[in-house]
PDB file of C-alpha atoms in Angstrom:
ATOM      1  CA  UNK A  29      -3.384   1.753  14.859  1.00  0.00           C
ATOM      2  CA  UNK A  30      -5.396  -0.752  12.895  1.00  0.00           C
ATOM      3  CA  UNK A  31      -2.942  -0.751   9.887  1.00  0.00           C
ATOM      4  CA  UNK A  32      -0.200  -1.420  12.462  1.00  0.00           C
ATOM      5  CA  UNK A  33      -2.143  -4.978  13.194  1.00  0.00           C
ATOM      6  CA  UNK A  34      -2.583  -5.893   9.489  1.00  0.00           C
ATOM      7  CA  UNK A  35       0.689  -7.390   8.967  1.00  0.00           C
ATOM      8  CA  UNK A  36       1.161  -9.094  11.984  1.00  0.00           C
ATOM      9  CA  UNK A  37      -2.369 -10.841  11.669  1.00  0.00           C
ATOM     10  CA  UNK A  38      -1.397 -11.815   8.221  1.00  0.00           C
ATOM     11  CA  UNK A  39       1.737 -13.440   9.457  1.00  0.00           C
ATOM     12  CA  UNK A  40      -0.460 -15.321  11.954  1.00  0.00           C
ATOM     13  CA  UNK A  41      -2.290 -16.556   8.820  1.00  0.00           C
ATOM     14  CA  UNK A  42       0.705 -17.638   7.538  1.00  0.00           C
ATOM     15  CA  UNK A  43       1.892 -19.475  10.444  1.00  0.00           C
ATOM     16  CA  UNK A  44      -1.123 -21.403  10.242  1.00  0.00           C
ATOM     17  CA  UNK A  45      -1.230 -22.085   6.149  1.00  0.00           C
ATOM     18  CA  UNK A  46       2.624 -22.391   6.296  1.00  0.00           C
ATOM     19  CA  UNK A  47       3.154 -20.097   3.625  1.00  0.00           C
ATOM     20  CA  UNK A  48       3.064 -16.314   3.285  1.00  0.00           C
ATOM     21  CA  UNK A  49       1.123 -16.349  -0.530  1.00  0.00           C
ATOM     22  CA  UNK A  50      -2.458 -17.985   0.866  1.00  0.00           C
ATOM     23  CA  UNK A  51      -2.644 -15.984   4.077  1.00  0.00           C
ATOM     24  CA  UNK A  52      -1.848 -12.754   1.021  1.00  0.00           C
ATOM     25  CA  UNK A  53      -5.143 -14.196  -0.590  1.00  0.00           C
ATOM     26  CA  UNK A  54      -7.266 -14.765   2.145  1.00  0.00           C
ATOM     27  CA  UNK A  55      -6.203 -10.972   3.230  1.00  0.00           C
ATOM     28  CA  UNK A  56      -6.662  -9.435  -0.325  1.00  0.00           C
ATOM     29  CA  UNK A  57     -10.001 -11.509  -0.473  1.00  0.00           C
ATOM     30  CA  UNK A  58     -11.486 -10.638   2.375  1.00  0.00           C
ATOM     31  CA  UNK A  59     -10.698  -6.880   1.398  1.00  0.00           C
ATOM     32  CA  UNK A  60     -12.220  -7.504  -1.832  1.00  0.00           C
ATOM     33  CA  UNK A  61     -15.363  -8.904  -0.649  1.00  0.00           C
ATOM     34  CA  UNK A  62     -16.013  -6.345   2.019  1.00  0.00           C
ATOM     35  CA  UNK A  63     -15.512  -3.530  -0.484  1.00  0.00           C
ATOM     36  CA  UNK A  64     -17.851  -5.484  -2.706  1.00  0.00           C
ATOM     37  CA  UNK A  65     -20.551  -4.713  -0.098  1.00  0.00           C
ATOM     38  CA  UNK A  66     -19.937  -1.169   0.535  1.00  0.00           C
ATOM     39  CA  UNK A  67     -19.806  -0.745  -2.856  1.00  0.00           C
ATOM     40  CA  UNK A  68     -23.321  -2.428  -2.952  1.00  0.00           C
ATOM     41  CA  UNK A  69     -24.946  -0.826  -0.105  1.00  0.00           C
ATOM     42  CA  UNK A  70     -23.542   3.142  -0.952  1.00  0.00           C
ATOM     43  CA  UNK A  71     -24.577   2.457  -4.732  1.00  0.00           C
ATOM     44  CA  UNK A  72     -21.069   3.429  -5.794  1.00  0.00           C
ATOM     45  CA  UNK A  73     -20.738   0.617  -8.576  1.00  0.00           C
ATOM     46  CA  UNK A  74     -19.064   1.440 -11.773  1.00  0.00           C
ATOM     47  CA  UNK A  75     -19.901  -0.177 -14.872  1.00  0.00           C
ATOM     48  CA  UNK A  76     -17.584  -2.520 -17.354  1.00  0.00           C
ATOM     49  CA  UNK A  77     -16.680   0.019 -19.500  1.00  0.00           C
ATOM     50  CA  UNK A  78     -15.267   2.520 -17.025  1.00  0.00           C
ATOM     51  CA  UNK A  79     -12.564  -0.199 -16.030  1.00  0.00           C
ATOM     52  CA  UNK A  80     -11.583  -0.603 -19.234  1.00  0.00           C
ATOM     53  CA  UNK A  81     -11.034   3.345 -19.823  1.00  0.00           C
ATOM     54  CA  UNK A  82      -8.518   3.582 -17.279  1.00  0.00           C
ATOM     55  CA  UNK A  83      -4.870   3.996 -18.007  1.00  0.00           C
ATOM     56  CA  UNK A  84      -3.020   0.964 -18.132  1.00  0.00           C
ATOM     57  CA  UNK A  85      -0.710   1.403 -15.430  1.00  0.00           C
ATOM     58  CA  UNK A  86      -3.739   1.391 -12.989  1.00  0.00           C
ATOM     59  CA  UNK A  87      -3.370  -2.294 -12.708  1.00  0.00           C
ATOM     60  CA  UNK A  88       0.459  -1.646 -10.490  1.00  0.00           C
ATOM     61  CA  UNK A  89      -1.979  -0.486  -7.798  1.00  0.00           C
ATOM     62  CA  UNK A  90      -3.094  -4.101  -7.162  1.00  0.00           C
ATOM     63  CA  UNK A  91       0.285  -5.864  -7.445  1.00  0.00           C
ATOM     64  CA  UNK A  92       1.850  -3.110  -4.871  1.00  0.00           C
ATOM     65  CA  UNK A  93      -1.114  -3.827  -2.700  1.00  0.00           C
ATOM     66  CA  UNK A  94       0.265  -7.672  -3.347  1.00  0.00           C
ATOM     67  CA  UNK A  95       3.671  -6.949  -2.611  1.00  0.00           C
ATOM     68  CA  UNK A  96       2.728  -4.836   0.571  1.00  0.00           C
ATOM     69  CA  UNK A  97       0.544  -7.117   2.000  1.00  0.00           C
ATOM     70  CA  UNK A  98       3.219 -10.060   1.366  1.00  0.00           C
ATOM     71  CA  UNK A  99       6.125  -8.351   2.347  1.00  0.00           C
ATOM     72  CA  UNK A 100       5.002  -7.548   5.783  1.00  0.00           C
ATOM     73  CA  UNK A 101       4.149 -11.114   6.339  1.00  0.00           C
ATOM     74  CA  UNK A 102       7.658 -12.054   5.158  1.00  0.00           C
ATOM     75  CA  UNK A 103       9.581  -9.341   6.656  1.00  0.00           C
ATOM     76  CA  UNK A 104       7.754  -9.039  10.078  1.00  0.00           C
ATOM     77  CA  UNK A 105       9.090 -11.692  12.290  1.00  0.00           C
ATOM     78  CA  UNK A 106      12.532 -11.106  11.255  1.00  0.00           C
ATOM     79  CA  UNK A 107      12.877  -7.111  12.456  1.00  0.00           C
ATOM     80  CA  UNK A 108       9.494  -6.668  14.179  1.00  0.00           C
ATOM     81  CA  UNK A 109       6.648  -4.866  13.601  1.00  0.00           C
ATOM     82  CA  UNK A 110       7.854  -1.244  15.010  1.00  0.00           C
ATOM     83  CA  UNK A 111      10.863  -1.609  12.947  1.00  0.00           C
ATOM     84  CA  UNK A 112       9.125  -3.358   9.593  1.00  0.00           C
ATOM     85  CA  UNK A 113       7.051   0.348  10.009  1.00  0.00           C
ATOM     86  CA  UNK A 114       9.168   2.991  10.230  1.00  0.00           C
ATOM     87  CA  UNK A 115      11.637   0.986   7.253  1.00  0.00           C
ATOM     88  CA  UNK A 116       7.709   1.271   5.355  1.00  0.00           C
ATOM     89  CA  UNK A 117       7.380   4.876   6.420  1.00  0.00           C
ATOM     90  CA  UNK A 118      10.786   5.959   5.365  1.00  0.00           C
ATOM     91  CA  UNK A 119      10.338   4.467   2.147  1.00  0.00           C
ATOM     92  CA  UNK A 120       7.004   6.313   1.550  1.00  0.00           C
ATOM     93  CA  UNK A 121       7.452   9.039   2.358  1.00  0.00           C
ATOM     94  CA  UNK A 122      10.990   8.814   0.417  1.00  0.00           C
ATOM     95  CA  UNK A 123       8.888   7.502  -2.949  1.00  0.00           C
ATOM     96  CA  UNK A 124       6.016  10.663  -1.840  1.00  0.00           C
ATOM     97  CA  UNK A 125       8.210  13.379  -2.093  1.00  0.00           C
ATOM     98  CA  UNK A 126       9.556  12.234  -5.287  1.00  0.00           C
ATOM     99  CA  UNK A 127       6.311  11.629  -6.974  1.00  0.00           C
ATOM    100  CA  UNK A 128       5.174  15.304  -5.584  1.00  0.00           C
ATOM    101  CA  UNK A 129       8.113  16.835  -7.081  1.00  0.00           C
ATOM    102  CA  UNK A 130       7.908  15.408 -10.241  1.00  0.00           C
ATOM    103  CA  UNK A 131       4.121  15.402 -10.619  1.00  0.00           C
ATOM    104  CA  UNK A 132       3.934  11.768 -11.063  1.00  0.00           C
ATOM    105  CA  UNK A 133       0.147   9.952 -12.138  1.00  0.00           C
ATOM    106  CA  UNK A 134      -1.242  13.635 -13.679  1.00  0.00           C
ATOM    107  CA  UNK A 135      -1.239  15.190  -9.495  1.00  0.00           C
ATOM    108  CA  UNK A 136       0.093  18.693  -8.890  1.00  0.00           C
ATOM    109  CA  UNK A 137       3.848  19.419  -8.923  1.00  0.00           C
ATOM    110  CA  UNK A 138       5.059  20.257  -5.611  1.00  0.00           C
ATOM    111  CA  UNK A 139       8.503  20.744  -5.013  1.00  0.00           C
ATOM    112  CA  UNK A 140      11.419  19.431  -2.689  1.00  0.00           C
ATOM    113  CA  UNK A 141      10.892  22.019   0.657  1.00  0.00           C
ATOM    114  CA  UNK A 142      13.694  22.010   3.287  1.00  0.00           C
ATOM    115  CA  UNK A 143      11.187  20.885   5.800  1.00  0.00           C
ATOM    116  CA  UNK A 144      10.408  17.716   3.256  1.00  0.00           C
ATOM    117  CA  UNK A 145      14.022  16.761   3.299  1.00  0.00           C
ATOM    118  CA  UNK A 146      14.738  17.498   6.750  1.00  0.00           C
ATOM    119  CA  UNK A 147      11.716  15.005   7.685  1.00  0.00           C
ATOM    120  CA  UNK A 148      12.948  12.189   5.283  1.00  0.00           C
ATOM    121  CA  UNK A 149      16.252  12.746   6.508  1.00  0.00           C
ATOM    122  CA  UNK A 150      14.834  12.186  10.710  1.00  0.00           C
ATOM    123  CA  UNK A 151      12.708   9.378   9.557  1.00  0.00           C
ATOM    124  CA  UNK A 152      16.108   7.665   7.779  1.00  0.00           C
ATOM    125  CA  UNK A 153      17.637   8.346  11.147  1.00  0.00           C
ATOM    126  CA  UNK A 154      14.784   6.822  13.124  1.00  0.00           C
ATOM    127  CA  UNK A 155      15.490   3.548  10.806  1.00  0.00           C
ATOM    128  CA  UNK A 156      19.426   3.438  11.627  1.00  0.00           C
TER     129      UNK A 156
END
């Protein structure tokens, strides 16, 4: 439910600043910030060095986050949130199943299932 209300607070935001990139800061800020404290207050801090062990790609994870958070301030008013969603969903679980089947970021393989295509295939159909 409450990722359902992101977007369309954003694009409030956005209303107000006039432009979808600021209200995408003050979102992504305010996330960063409050995971600053629960980082804080569960001791789960990592040090300097762990960040710059990870792979490279790791950094794609915050510019989809940028392009997720922007794009449903964009694309929001024009087919609605219910719509903007299951468009999202499809896509997801579209891009899922792939990465499962190929094994994609070092997770386990798992492979294409009737069931998984049959589900893609309704949640295309809820889109049309």
């Amino acid at each position: 439910m409450l990722f359902a209300c992101q977007a369309p607070i954003n694009t409030t935001a956005a209303k107000a600043f006039g432009a979808p990139y600021p209200a995408t800061v003050l979102s992504i800020g305010i996330a960063l910030v409050a995971s600053m404290f629960v980082m804080f207050f569960t001791k789960t801090t990592s040090s300097v060095m762990e960040l710059f062990s990870l792979p490279r790609w790791v950094i794609f994870g915050g510019l989809i986050g940028v392009l997720v958070v922007t794009g449903g301030i964009v694309f929001i008013p024009v087919p609605g949130v219910a719509l903007y969603f299951v468009c999202s969903i499809a896509g997801q679980l579209a891009g899922s199943v792939l990465l499962d089947h190929v094994g994609a970021f070092k997770l386990s393989v798992r492979k294409f299932s009737f069931t998984k295509t049959a589900g893609i295939f309704i949640t295309f159909g809820g889109v049309l």
